[in-house]
PDB file of C-alpha atoms and ligand atoms in Angstrom:
ATOM      1  CA  UNK A   1     103.628 -71.581 -80.428  1.00  0.00           C
ATOM      2  CA  UNK A   2     102.441 -70.435 -83.840  1.00  0.00           C
ATOM      3  CA  UNK A   3     102.457 -66.741 -82.863  1.00  0.00           C
ATOM      4  CA  UNK A   4     105.644 -66.553 -80.791  1.00  0.00           C
ATOM      5  CA  UNK A   5     107.207 -63.051 -80.832  1.00  0.00           C
ATOM      6  CA  UNK A   6     104.138 -61.627 -82.564  1.00  0.00           C
ATOM      7  CA  UNK A   7     102.069 -58.733 -81.240  1.00  0.00           C
ATOM      8  CA  UNK A   8      98.348 -58.650 -81.928  1.00  0.00           C
ATOM      9  CA  UNK A   9      95.524 -56.226 -81.220  1.00  0.00           C
ATOM     10  CA  UNK A  10      92.074 -57.801 -80.940  1.00  0.00           C
ATOM     11  CA  UNK A  11      89.214 -55.285 -80.805  1.00  0.00           C
ATOM     12  CA  UNK A  12      86.086 -56.212 -78.868  1.00  0.00           C
ATOM     13  CA  UNK A  13      88.204 -58.772 -76.991  1.00  0.00           C
ATOM     14  CA  UNK A  14      86.413 -58.448 -73.639  1.00  0.00           C
ATOM     15  CA  UNK A  15      83.555 -60.698 -74.760  1.00  0.00           C
ATOM     16  CA  UNK A  16      82.457 -63.616 -76.887  1.00  0.00           C
ATOM     17  CA  UNK A  17      84.352 -64.309 -80.094  1.00  0.00           C
ATOM     18  CA  UNK A  18      86.942 -61.562 -79.534  1.00  0.00           C
ATOM     19  CA  UNK A  19      87.743 -63.021 -76.119  1.00  0.00           C
ATOM     20  CA  UNK A  20      88.206 -66.492 -77.636  1.00  0.00           C
ATOM     21  CA  UNK A  21      90.527 -65.047 -80.316  1.00  0.00           C
ATOM     22  CA  UNK A  22      92.613 -63.199 -77.699  1.00  0.00           C
ATOM     23  CA  UNK A  23      92.924 -66.337 -75.550  1.00  0.00           C
ATOM     24  CA  UNK A  24      93.758 -68.561 -78.546  1.00  0.00           C
ATOM     25  CA  UNK A  25      96.454 -66.095 -79.704  1.00  0.00           C
ATOM     26  CA  UNK A  26      97.969 -65.961 -76.211  1.00  0.00           C
ATOM     27  CA  UNK A  27      97.997 -69.786 -76.058  1.00  0.00           C
ATOM     28  CA  UNK A  28     100.131 -69.668 -79.202  1.00  0.00           C
ATOM     29  CA  UNK A  29     102.631 -67.253 -77.657  1.00  0.00           C
ATOM     30  CA  UNK A  30     101.440 -63.870 -78.965  1.00  0.00           C
ATOM     31  CA  UNK A  31     101.619 -60.613 -77.020  1.00  0.00           C
ATOM     32  CA  UNK A  32      97.936 -59.703 -77.033  1.00  0.00           C
ATOM     33  CA  UNK A  33      96.358 -56.282 -76.684  1.00  0.00           C
ATOM     34  CA  UNK A  34      92.824 -56.821 -75.422  1.00  0.00           C
ATOM     35  CA  UNK A  35      91.136 -53.700 -76.803  1.00  0.00           C
ATOM     36  CA  UNK A  36      87.559 -52.896 -75.848  1.00  0.00           C
ATOM     37  CA  UNK A  37      85.286 -50.199 -74.456  1.00  0.00           C
ATOM     38  CA  UNK A  38      85.030 -52.210 -71.247  1.00  0.00           C
ATOM     39  CA  UNK A  39      86.814 -55.108 -69.555  1.00  0.00           C
ATOM     40  CA  UNK A  40      83.536 -56.726 -68.489  1.00  0.00           C
ATOM     41  CA  UNK A  41      82.493 -59.736 -70.613  1.00  0.00           C
ATOM     42  CA  UNK A  42      78.943 -59.394 -71.973  1.00  0.00           C
ATOM     43  CA  UNK A  43      78.298 -63.061 -71.224  1.00  0.00           C
ATOM     44  CA  UNK A  44      79.761 -62.885 -67.700  1.00  0.00           C
ATOM     45  CA  UNK A  45      82.692 -64.885 -66.372  1.00  0.00           C
ATOM     46  CA  UNK A  46      86.359 -64.064 -66.036  1.00  0.00           C
ATOM     47  CA  UNK A  47      87.947 -61.047 -67.692  1.00  0.00           C
ATOM     48  CA  UNK A  48      90.040 -61.877 -70.765  1.00  0.00           C
ATOM     49  CA  UNK A  49      93.211 -60.523 -69.178  1.00  0.00           C
ATOM     50  CA  UNK A  50      92.806 -62.641 -66.036  1.00  0.00           C
ATOM     51  CA  UNK A  51      92.172 -65.757 -68.126  1.00  0.00           C
ATOM     52  CA  UNK A  52      95.300 -65.204 -70.236  1.00  0.00           C
ATOM     53  CA  UNK A  53      97.567 -64.305 -67.324  1.00  0.00           C
ATOM     54  CA  UNK A  54      96.335 -67.355 -65.367  1.00  0.00           C
ATOM     55  CA  UNK A  55      98.012 -69.688 -67.890  1.00  0.00           C
ATOM     56  CA  UNK A  56     101.145 -67.521 -68.174  1.00  0.00           C
ATOM     57  CA  UNK A  57     100.193 -65.731 -71.390  1.00  0.00           C
ATOM     58  CA  UNK A  58     101.135 -62.140 -72.176  1.00  0.00           C
ATOM     59  CA  UNK A  59      98.358 -59.575 -72.518  1.00  0.00           C
ATOM     60  CA  UNK A  60      97.495 -55.961 -71.785  1.00  0.00           C
ATOM     61  CA  UNK A  61      94.106 -54.246 -71.737  1.00  0.00           C
ATOM     62  CA  UNK A  62      93.581 -50.996 -73.628  1.00  0.00           C
ATOM     63  CA  UNK A  63      90.332 -49.063 -73.414  1.00  0.00           C
ATOM     64  CA  UNK A  64      89.288 -48.418 -77.000  1.00  0.00           C
ATOM     65  CA  UNK A  65      86.361 -47.100 -79.010  1.00  0.00           C
ATOM     66  CA  UNK A  66      86.868 -48.336 -82.569  1.00  0.00           C
ATOM     67  CA  UNK A  67      84.604 -45.546 -83.873  1.00  0.00           C
ATOM     68  CA  UNK A  68      87.067 -42.894 -82.648  1.00  0.00           C
ATOM     69  CA  UNK A  69      90.285 -42.356 -84.645  1.00  0.00           C
ATOM     70  CA  UNK A  70      92.271 -40.951 -81.716  1.00  0.00           C
ATOM     71  CA  UNK A  71      91.362 -44.000 -79.650  1.00  0.00           C
ATOM     72  CA  UNK A  72      92.456 -46.433 -82.396  1.00  0.00           C
ATOM     73  CA  UNK A  73      95.632 -44.399 -82.928  1.00  0.00           C
ATOM     74  CA  UNK A  74      96.427 -44.568 -79.197  1.00  0.00           C
ATOM     75  CA  UNK A  75      95.854 -48.357 -79.059  1.00  0.00           C
ATOM     76  CA  UNK A  76      98.274 -48.981 -81.929  1.00  0.00           C
ATOM     77  CA  UNK A  77     100.751 -46.548 -80.340  1.00  0.00           C
ATOM     78  CA  UNK A  78     100.480 -48.466 -77.054  1.00  0.00           C
ATOM     79  CA  UNK A  79     101.082 -51.844 -78.747  1.00  0.00           C
ATOM     80  CA  UNK A  80     104.202 -50.547 -80.484  1.00  0.00           C
ATOM     81  CA  UNK A  81     105.549 -48.781 -77.375  1.00  0.00           C
ATOM     82  CA  UNK A  82     104.967 -51.865 -75.192  1.00  0.00           C
ATOM     83  CA  UNK A  83     105.989 -54.663 -77.581  1.00  0.00           C
ATOM     84  CA  UNK A  84     107.884 -52.972 -80.434  1.00  0.00           C
ATOM     85  CA  UNK A  85     105.596 -53.784 -83.376  1.00  0.00           C
ATOM     86  CA  UNK A  86     102.094 -54.570 -84.558  1.00  0.00           C
ATOM     87  CA  UNK A  87     102.116 -57.857 -86.458  1.00  0.00           C
ATOM     88  CA  UNK A  88      98.413 -58.752 -86.368  1.00  0.00           C
ATOM     89  CA  UNK A  89      95.270 -56.596 -86.252  1.00  0.00           C
ATOM     90  CA  UNK A  90      91.926 -58.303 -85.655  1.00  0.00           C
ATOM     91  CA  UNK A  91      88.973 -55.966 -86.239  1.00  0.00           C
ATOM     92  CA  UNK A  92      86.286 -57.845 -84.342  1.00  0.00           C
ATOM     93  CA  UNK A  93      84.215 -55.255 -82.389  1.00  0.00           C
ATOM     94  CA  UNK A  94      80.677 -54.818 -83.721  1.00  0.00           C
ATOM     95  CA  UNK A  95      77.179 -53.876 -82.606  1.00  0.00           C
ATOM     96  CA  UNK A  96      73.648 -54.332 -83.919  1.00  0.00           C
ATOM     97  CA  UNK A  97      70.265 -52.701 -83.401  1.00  0.00           C
ATOM     98  CA  UNK A  98      67.857 -55.472 -84.485  1.00  0.00           C
ATOM     99  CA  UNK A  99      65.736 -53.079 -86.554  1.00  0.00           C
ATOM    100  CA  UNK A 100      64.275 -53.255 -90.048  1.00  0.00           C
ATOM    101  CA  UNK A 101      64.578 -50.494 -92.683  1.00  0.00           C
ATOM    102  CA  UNK A 102      61.469 -48.645 -91.522  1.00  0.00           C
ATOM    103  CA  UNK A 103      62.332 -48.910 -87.824  1.00  0.00           C
ATOM    104  CA  UNK A 104      65.970 -47.786 -88.134  1.00  0.00           C
ATOM    105  CA  UNK A 105      66.555 -44.152 -87.181  1.00  0.00           C
ATOM    106  CA  UNK A 106      69.346 -42.025 -88.612  1.00  0.00           C
ATOM    107  CA  UNK A 107      71.063 -42.072 -85.217  1.00  0.00           C
ATOM    108  CA  UNK A 108      70.931 -45.893 -85.067  1.00  0.00           C
ATOM    109  CA  UNK A 109      72.265 -46.173 -88.629  1.00  0.00           C
ATOM    110  CA  UNK A 110      75.169 -43.828 -87.818  1.00  0.00           C
ATOM    111  CA  UNK A 111      75.963 -45.635 -84.563  1.00  0.00           C
ATOM    112  CA  UNK A 112      76.068 -49.106 -86.141  1.00  0.00           C
ATOM    113  CA  UNK A 113      77.949 -47.989 -89.245  1.00  0.00           C
ATOM    114  CA  UNK A 114      80.306 -46.001 -86.993  1.00  0.00           C
ATOM    115  CA  UNK A 115      81.413 -49.203 -85.252  1.00  0.00           C
ATOM    116  CA  UNK A 116      80.901 -51.913 -87.885  1.00  0.00           C
ATOM    117  CA  UNK A 117      82.147 -50.084 -90.985  1.00  0.00           C
ATOM    118  CA  UNK A 118      84.055 -46.934 -89.926  1.00  0.00           C
ATOM    119  CA  UNK A 119      85.589 -48.800 -86.968  1.00  0.00           C
ATOM    120  CA  UNK A 120      87.036 -51.419 -89.338  1.00  0.00           C
ATOM    121  CA  UNK A 121      88.223 -48.671 -91.720  1.00  0.00           C
ATOM    122  CA  UNK A 122      90.033 -46.964 -88.823  1.00  0.00           C
ATOM    123  CA  UNK A 123      91.474 -50.273 -87.572  1.00  0.00           C
ATOM    124  CA  UNK A 124      92.751 -51.245 -91.029  1.00  0.00           C
ATOM    125  CA  UNK A 125      94.101 -47.783 -91.826  1.00  0.00           C
ATOM    126  CA  UNK A 126      96.021 -47.345 -88.572  1.00  0.00           C
ATOM    127  CA  UNK A 127      97.342 -50.921 -88.704  1.00  0.00           C
ATOM    128  CA  UNK A 128      98.574 -50.562 -92.296  1.00  0.00           C
ATOM    129  CA  UNK A 129     100.256 -47.230 -91.431  1.00  0.00           C
ATOM    130  CA  UNK A 130     102.230 -49.021 -88.713  1.00  0.00           C
ATOM    131  CA  UNK A 131     102.872 -52.255 -90.616  1.00  0.00           C
ATOM    132  CA  UNK A 132     104.377 -50.400 -93.590  1.00  0.00           C
ATOM    133  CA  UNK A 133     107.116 -49.073 -91.269  1.00  0.00           C
ATOM    134  CA  UNK A 134     108.096 -52.620 -90.238  1.00  0.00           C
ATOM    135  CA  UNK A 135     110.531 -54.959 -91.983  1.00  0.00           C
ATOM    136  CA  UNK A 136     109.023 -57.862 -93.933  1.00  0.00           C
ATOM    137  CA  UNK A 137     109.396 -61.439 -92.668  1.00  0.00           C
ATOM    138  CA  UNK A 138     109.070 -63.882 -95.581  1.00  0.00           C
ATOM    139  CA  UNK A 139     107.537 -61.021 -97.536  1.00  0.00           C
ATOM    140  CA  UNK A 140     104.909 -60.198 -94.872  1.00  0.00           C
ATOM    141  CA  UNK A 141     104.916 -56.908 -92.929  1.00  0.00           C
ATOM    142  CA  UNK A 142     101.631 -57.535 -91.148  1.00  0.00           C
ATOM    143  CA  UNK A 143      98.372 -59.439 -91.190  1.00  0.00           C
ATOM    144  CA  UNK A 144      94.838 -58.108 -90.782  1.00  0.00           C
ATOM    145  CA  UNK A 145      91.841 -60.313 -90.020  1.00  0.00           C
ATOM    146  CA  UNK A 146      88.443 -58.606 -90.160  1.00  0.00           C
ATOM    147  CA  UNK A 147      85.427 -60.306 -88.636  1.00  0.00           C
ATOM    148  CA  UNK A 148      82.524 -60.198 -91.061  1.00  0.00           C
ATOM    149  CA  UNK A 149      79.379 -62.362 -90.984  1.00  0.00           C
ATOM    150  CA  UNK A 150      77.170 -64.423 -93.256  1.00  0.00           C
ATOM    151  CA  UNK A 151      74.794 -61.484 -92.731  1.00  0.00           C
ATOM    152  CA  UNK A 152      76.056 -58.989 -95.230  1.00  0.00           C
ATOM    153  CA  UNK A 153      76.358 -61.591 -97.961  1.00  0.00           C
ATOM    154  CA  UNK A 154      72.758 -62.645 -97.393  1.00  0.00           C
ATOM    155  CA  UNK A 155      70.157 -60.531 -95.619  1.00  0.00           C
ATOM    156  CA  UNK A 156      70.313 -59.998 -91.899  1.00  0.00           C
ATOM    157  CA  UNK A 157      66.647 -60.396 -90.978  1.00  0.00           C
ATOM    158  CA  UNK A 158      65.549 -57.262 -89.138  1.00  0.00           C
ATOM    159  CA  UNK A 159      68.977 -55.653 -88.916  1.00  0.00           C
ATOM    160  CA  UNK A 160      69.556 -53.569 -92.017  1.00  0.00           C
ATOM    161  CA  UNK A 161      72.393 -51.495 -90.523  1.00  0.00           C
ATOM    162  CA  UNK A 162      74.280 -54.536 -89.200  1.00  0.00           C
ATOM    163  CA  UNK A 163      74.161 -56.406 -92.517  1.00  0.00           C
ATOM    164  CA  UNK A 164      75.166 -53.306 -94.465  1.00  0.00           C
ATOM    165  CA  UNK A 165      78.166 -52.727 -92.195  1.00  0.00           C
ATOM    166  CA  UNK A 166      79.230 -56.362 -92.577  1.00  0.00           C
ATOM    167  CA  UNK A 167      78.966 -56.147 -96.385  1.00  0.00           C
ATOM    168  CA  UNK A 168      81.303 -53.145 -96.178  1.00  0.00           C
ATOM    169  CA  UNK A 169      83.803 -55.212 -94.179  1.00  0.00           C
ATOM    170  CA  UNK A 170      83.984 -57.871 -96.907  1.00  0.00           C
ATOM    171  CA  UNK A 171      84.519 -55.206 -99.563  1.00  0.00           C
ATOM    172  CA  UNK A 172      87.195 -53.375 -97.537  1.00  0.00           C
ATOM    173  CA  UNK A 173      89.028 -56.662 -96.966  1.00  0.00           C
ATOM    174  CA  UNK A 174      89.280 -57.317-100.712  1.00  0.00           C
ATOM    175  CA  UNK A 175      90.317 -53.797-101.605  1.00  0.00           C
ATOM    176  CA  UNK A 176      92.990 -53.527 -98.898  1.00  0.00           C
ATOM    177  CA  UNK A 177      94.326 -56.979 -99.854  1.00  0.00           C
ATOM    178  CA  UNK A 178      94.688 -55.883-103.468  1.00  0.00           C
ATOM    179  CA  UNK A 179      96.016 -52.387-102.801  1.00  0.00           C
ATOM    180  CA  UNK A 180      98.733 -53.380-100.304  1.00  0.00           C
ATOM    181  CA  UNK A 181      99.788 -56.893-101.374  1.00  0.00           C
ATOM    182  CA  UNK A 182     102.885 -55.565-103.115  1.00  0.00           C
ATOM    183  CA  UNK A 183     103.946 -53.989 -99.806  1.00  0.00           C
ATOM    184  CA  UNK A 184     103.536 -57.159 -97.761  1.00  0.00           C
ATOM    185  CA  UNK A 185     100.178 -56.562 -96.104  1.00  0.00           C
ATOM    186  CA  UNK A 186      97.952 -59.638 -95.835  1.00  0.00           C
ATOM    187  CA  UNK A 187      94.253 -58.880 -95.322  1.00  0.00           C
ATOM    188  CA  UNK A 188      91.556 -61.509 -94.878  1.00  0.00           C
ATOM    189  CA  UNK A 189      88.161 -61.830 -93.214  1.00  0.00           C
ATOM    190  CA  UNK A 190      86.461 -64.556 -91.214  1.00  0.00           C
ATOM    191  CA  UNK A 191      82.674 -64.821 -91.428  1.00  0.00           C
ATOM    192  CA  UNK A 192      81.100 -66.557 -88.438  1.00  0.00           C
ATOM    193  CA  UNK A 193      77.705 -68.181 -88.796  1.00  0.00           C
ATOM    194  CA  UNK A 194      75.586 -68.483 -85.649  1.00  0.00           C
ATOM    195  CA  UNK A 195      77.956 -68.609 -82.676  1.00  0.00           C
ATOM    196  CA  UNK A 196      76.688 -69.142 -79.134  1.00  0.00           C
ATOM    197  CA  UNK A 197      78.802 -66.897 -76.924  1.00  0.00           C
ATOM    198  CA  UNK A 198      76.696 -67.198 -73.785  1.00  0.00           C
ATOM    199  CA  UNK A 199      75.260 -63.677 -74.010  1.00  0.00           C
ATOM    200  CA  UNK A 200      71.552 -63.063 -73.531  1.00  0.00           C
ATOM    201  CA  UNK A 201      69.192 -60.771 -75.457  1.00  0.00           C
ATOM    202  CA  UNK A 202      68.250 -60.854 -79.155  1.00  0.00           C
ATOM    203  CA  UNK A 203      71.134 -63.270 -79.931  1.00  0.00           C
ATOM    204  CA  UNK A 204      69.274 -66.078 -78.157  1.00  0.00           C
ATOM    205  CA  UNK A 205      65.707 -65.095 -78.995  1.00  0.00           C
ATOM    206  CA  UNK A 206      63.912 -68.433 -79.600  1.00  0.00           C
ATOM    207  CA  UNK A 207      62.875 -67.364 -83.130  1.00  0.00           C
ATOM    208  CA  UNK A 208      66.474 -66.419 -84.013  1.00  0.00           C
ATOM    209  CA  UNK A 209      67.779 -69.711 -82.627  1.00  0.00           C
ATOM    210  CA  UNK A 210      65.160 -71.697 -84.556  1.00  0.00           C
ATOM    211  CA  UNK A 211      66.048 -69.772 -87.751  1.00  0.00           C
ATOM    212  CA  UNK A 212      69.784 -70.374 -87.197  1.00  0.00           C
ATOM    213  CA  UNK A 213      69.312 -74.075 -86.520  1.00  0.00           C
ATOM    214  CA  UNK A 214      67.173 -74.443 -89.627  1.00  0.00           C
ATOM    215  CA  UNK A 215      69.853 -72.715 -91.742  1.00  0.00           C
ATOM    216  CA  UNK A 216      72.854 -74.647 -90.334  1.00  0.00           C
ATOM    217  CA  UNK A 217      73.495 -78.142 -91.748  1.00  0.00           C
ATOM    218  CA  UNK A 218      76.116 -79.014 -89.096  1.00  0.00           C
ATOM    219  CA  UNK A 219      74.308 -80.612 -86.162  1.00  0.00           C
ATOM    220  CA  UNK A 220      75.237 -77.908 -83.656  1.00  0.00           C
ATOM    221  CA  UNK A 221      75.589 -74.145 -83.658  1.00  0.00           C
ATOM    222  CA  UNK A 222      79.013 -72.490 -83.484  1.00  0.00           C
ATOM    223  CA  UNK A 223      81.361 -71.949 -80.569  1.00  0.00           C
ATOM    224  CA  UNK A 224      83.682 -68.935 -80.161  1.00  0.00           C
ATOM    225  CA  UNK A 225      86.701 -71.245 -80.419  1.00  0.00           C
ATOM    226  CA  UNK A 226      85.568 -72.443 -83.879  1.00  0.00           C
ATOM    227  CA  UNK A 227      86.029 -68.866 -85.092  1.00  0.00           C
ATOM    228  CA  UNK A 228      89.215 -68.298 -83.072  1.00  0.00           C
ATOM    229  CA  UNK A 229      90.911 -71.305 -84.728  1.00  0.00           C
ATOM    230  CA  UNK A 230      90.189 -69.914 -88.210  1.00  0.00           C
ATOM    231  CA  UNK A 231      91.427 -66.441 -87.226  1.00  0.00           C
ATOM    232  CA  UNK A 232      94.581 -68.013 -85.762  1.00  0.00           C
ATOM    233  CA  UNK A 233      95.284 -69.786 -89.061  1.00  0.00           C
ATOM    234  CA  UNK A 234      94.943 -66.578 -91.086  1.00  0.00           C
ATOM    235  CA  UNK A 235      97.059 -64.658 -88.542  1.00  0.00           C
ATOM    236  CA  UNK A 236      99.840 -67.260 -88.634  1.00  0.00           C
ATOM    237  CA  UNK A 237     102.669 -68.004 -91.076  1.00  0.00           C
ATOM    238  CA  UNK A 238     100.746 -71.129 -92.145  1.00  0.00           C
ATOM    239  CA  UNK A 239      98.457 -68.935 -94.264  1.00  0.00           C
ATOM    240  CA  UNK A 240     100.589 -68.289 -97.337  1.00  0.00           C
ATOM    241  CA  UNK A 241      99.382 -66.912-100.691  1.00  0.00           C
ATOM    242  CA  UNK A 242      95.940 -66.289 -99.139  1.00  0.00           C
ATOM    243  CA  UNK A 243      94.707 -62.697 -99.156  1.00  0.00           C
ATOM    244  CA  UNK A 244      91.388 -60.939 -99.798  1.00  0.00           C
ATOM    245  CA  UNK A 245      89.560 -64.092 -98.671  1.00  0.00           C
ATOM    246  CA  UNK A 246      86.384 -64.179 -96.563  1.00  0.00           C
ATOM    247  CA  UNK A 247      86.492 -67.539 -94.776  1.00  0.00           C
ATOM    248  CA  UNK A 248      83.118 -68.852 -93.639  1.00  0.00           C
ATOM    249  CA  UNK A 249      83.032 -70.532 -90.217  1.00  0.00           C
ATOM    250  CA  UNK A 250      79.334 -71.238 -90.326  1.00  0.00           C
ATOM    251  CA  UNK A 251      78.651 -74.978 -90.141  1.00  0.00           C
ATOM    252  CA  UNK A 252      77.671 -74.849 -93.808  1.00  0.00           C
ATOM    253  CA  UNK A 253      75.064 -72.043 -93.494  1.00  0.00           C
ATOM    254  CA  UNK A 254      76.175 -70.368 -96.730  1.00  0.00           C
ATOM    255  CA  UNK A 255      76.437 -73.697 -98.540  1.00  0.00           C
ATOM    256  CA  UNK A 256      72.830 -74.447 -97.760  1.00  0.00           C
TER     257      UNK A 256
HETATM  258  N1  LIG B 301      77.950 -64.276 -82.310  1.00  0.00           N
HETATM  259  C1  LIG B 301      77.537 -64.532 -83.550  1.00  0.00           C
HETATM  260  O1  LIG B 301      76.662 -65.374 -83.795  1.00  0.00           O
HETATM  261  C2  LIG B 301      78.161 -63.798 -84.710  1.00  0.00           C
HETATM  262  C3  LIG B 301      77.765 -64.158 -86.004  1.00  0.00           C
HETATM  263  C4  LIG B 301      78.335 -63.509 -87.091  1.00  0.00           C
HETATM  264  C5  LIG B 301      79.291 -62.521 -86.878  1.00  0.00           C
HETATM  265  N2  LIG B 301      79.644 -62.184 -85.618  1.00  0.00           N
HETATM  266  C6  LIG B 301      80.641 -61.134 -85.467  1.00  0.00           C
HETATM  267  O2  LIG B 301      81.658 -61.564 -84.583  1.00  0.00           O
HETATM  268  C7  LIG B 301      82.158 -60.451 -83.841  1.00  0.00           C
HETATM  269  C8  LIG B 301      82.037 -60.708 -82.352  1.00  0.00           C
HETATM  270  O3  LIG B 301      80.688 -61.034 -82.050  1.00  0.00           O
HETATM  271  P1  LIG B 301      80.252 -61.449 -80.584  1.00  0.00           P
HETATM  272  O4  LIG B 301      78.984 -62.201 -80.733  1.00  0.00           O
HETATM  273  O5  LIG B 301      81.389 -62.042 -79.846  1.00  0.00           O
HETATM  274  O6  LIG B 301      79.924 -59.987 -79.996  1.00  0.00           O
HETATM  275  P2  LIG B 301      79.691 -59.483 -78.483  1.00  0.00           P
HETATM  276  O7  LIG B 301      78.609 -58.473 -78.566  1.00  0.00           O
HETATM  277  O8  LIG B 301      79.549 -60.627 -77.563  1.00  0.00           O
HETATM  278  O9  LIG B 301      81.071 -58.744 -78.157  1.00  0.00           O
HETATM  279  C9  LIG B 301      81.417 -57.582 -78.828  1.00  0.00           C
HETATM  280  C10 LIG B 301      82.502 -56.860 -78.043  1.00  0.00           C
HETATM  281  O10 LIG B 301      82.807 -55.673 -78.777  1.00  0.00           O
HETATM  282  C11 LIG B 301      82.884 -54.587 -77.859  1.00  0.00           C
HETATM  283  N3  LIG B 301      82.566 -53.339 -78.557  1.00  0.00           N
HETATM  284  C12 LIG B 301      81.358 -52.918 -79.027  1.00  0.00           C
HETATM  285  N4  LIG B 301      81.478 -51.697 -79.540  1.00  0.00           N
HETATM  286  C13 LIG B 301      82.777 -51.329 -79.413  1.00  0.00           C
HETATM  287  C14 LIG B 301      83.504 -50.166 -79.768  1.00  0.00           C
HETATM  288  N5  LIG B 301      82.904 -49.111 -80.332  1.00  0.00           N
HETATM  289  N6  LIG B 301      84.815 -50.134 -79.508  1.00  0.00           N
HETATM  290  C15 LIG B 301      85.434 -51.172 -78.925  1.00  0.00           C
HETATM  291  N7  LIG B 301      84.792 -52.305 -78.546  1.00  0.00           N
HETATM  292  C16 LIG B 301      83.476 -52.371 -78.796  1.00  0.00           C
HETATM  293  C17 LIG B 301      81.871 -54.928 -76.767  1.00  0.00           C
HETATM  294  O11 LIG B 301      82.170 -54.226 -75.581  1.00  0.00           O
HETATM  295  C18 LIG B 301      82.048 -56.430 -76.649  1.00  0.00           C
HETATM  296  O12 LIG B 301      83.034 -56.763 -75.699  1.00  0.00           O
HETATM  297  C19 LIG B 301      81.349 -59.243 -84.320  1.00  0.00           C
HETATM  298  O13 LIG B 301      82.054 -58.617 -85.381  1.00  0.00           O
HETATM  299  C20 LIG B 301      80.082 -59.868 -84.840  1.00  0.00           C
HETATM  300  O14 LIG B 301      79.435 -59.071 -85.793  1.00  0.00           O
HETATM  301  C21 LIG B 301      79.094 -62.787 -84.534  1.00  0.00           C
END
């Protein structure tokens, strides 16, 4: 029970990696706000809330668009009204367009950056506003974990907007960690490599899978729970004196 009496918001928690993080947090005793535009998992299967409640965990669903300030504000307000605090914010929701520089329209750029960069800015800003009102426990008022990607540190083939948004997430993580450390805010990122979530579409295009396998030294691709375990560590009291870090969970992709 590494997160007992802690309240966490996980954005994009209806599907894939966000769902695994929400479930992992609930297994460790957290009150989890499953925050997403929809409750329907992209990869199919049970809804996150049903899965958590089936093993006796505590969770609520909040409909949220991370690109809309009022929506983010309302989700944090709901967490505090329902559970009394916001201890952990996981900014996980993201989208892509699978387009190169020349193919990307202004509208596509704005849409992706609106979720992947502005959405994380809103999530961090609203979380820090709330966390600064809370008493510190062992010097910590709250913990933020942003989900970045190896794409953003190295090129994201054929997704300029996605990679640019992810680079922004890594930068924001460092700056927030530095600016608010003295006030007890811990801010880290986790960078997944290729994670098989079960969804279809471009994520499992045979060329993308072949590229990912060729880049990954570990003899399998990633699972959502690989990422969830790393996020859990950074969200827990076990992560001390660690802030501004971008932890790769990539089977060695970036070491290769
Ligand atoms: N799967 C991978 O291989 C991989 C690799 C590197 C990084 N990541 C990152 O991990 C995170 C999760 O990836 P995933 O593969 O599980 O994604 P996914 O597409 O399976 O799930 C994303 C979830 O976010 C939600 N979402 C999208 N836009 C939203 C918005 N505006 N407001 C609220 N919710 C919104 C979707 O409804 C969905 O439930 C993302 O940040 C992604 O960039 C994934």
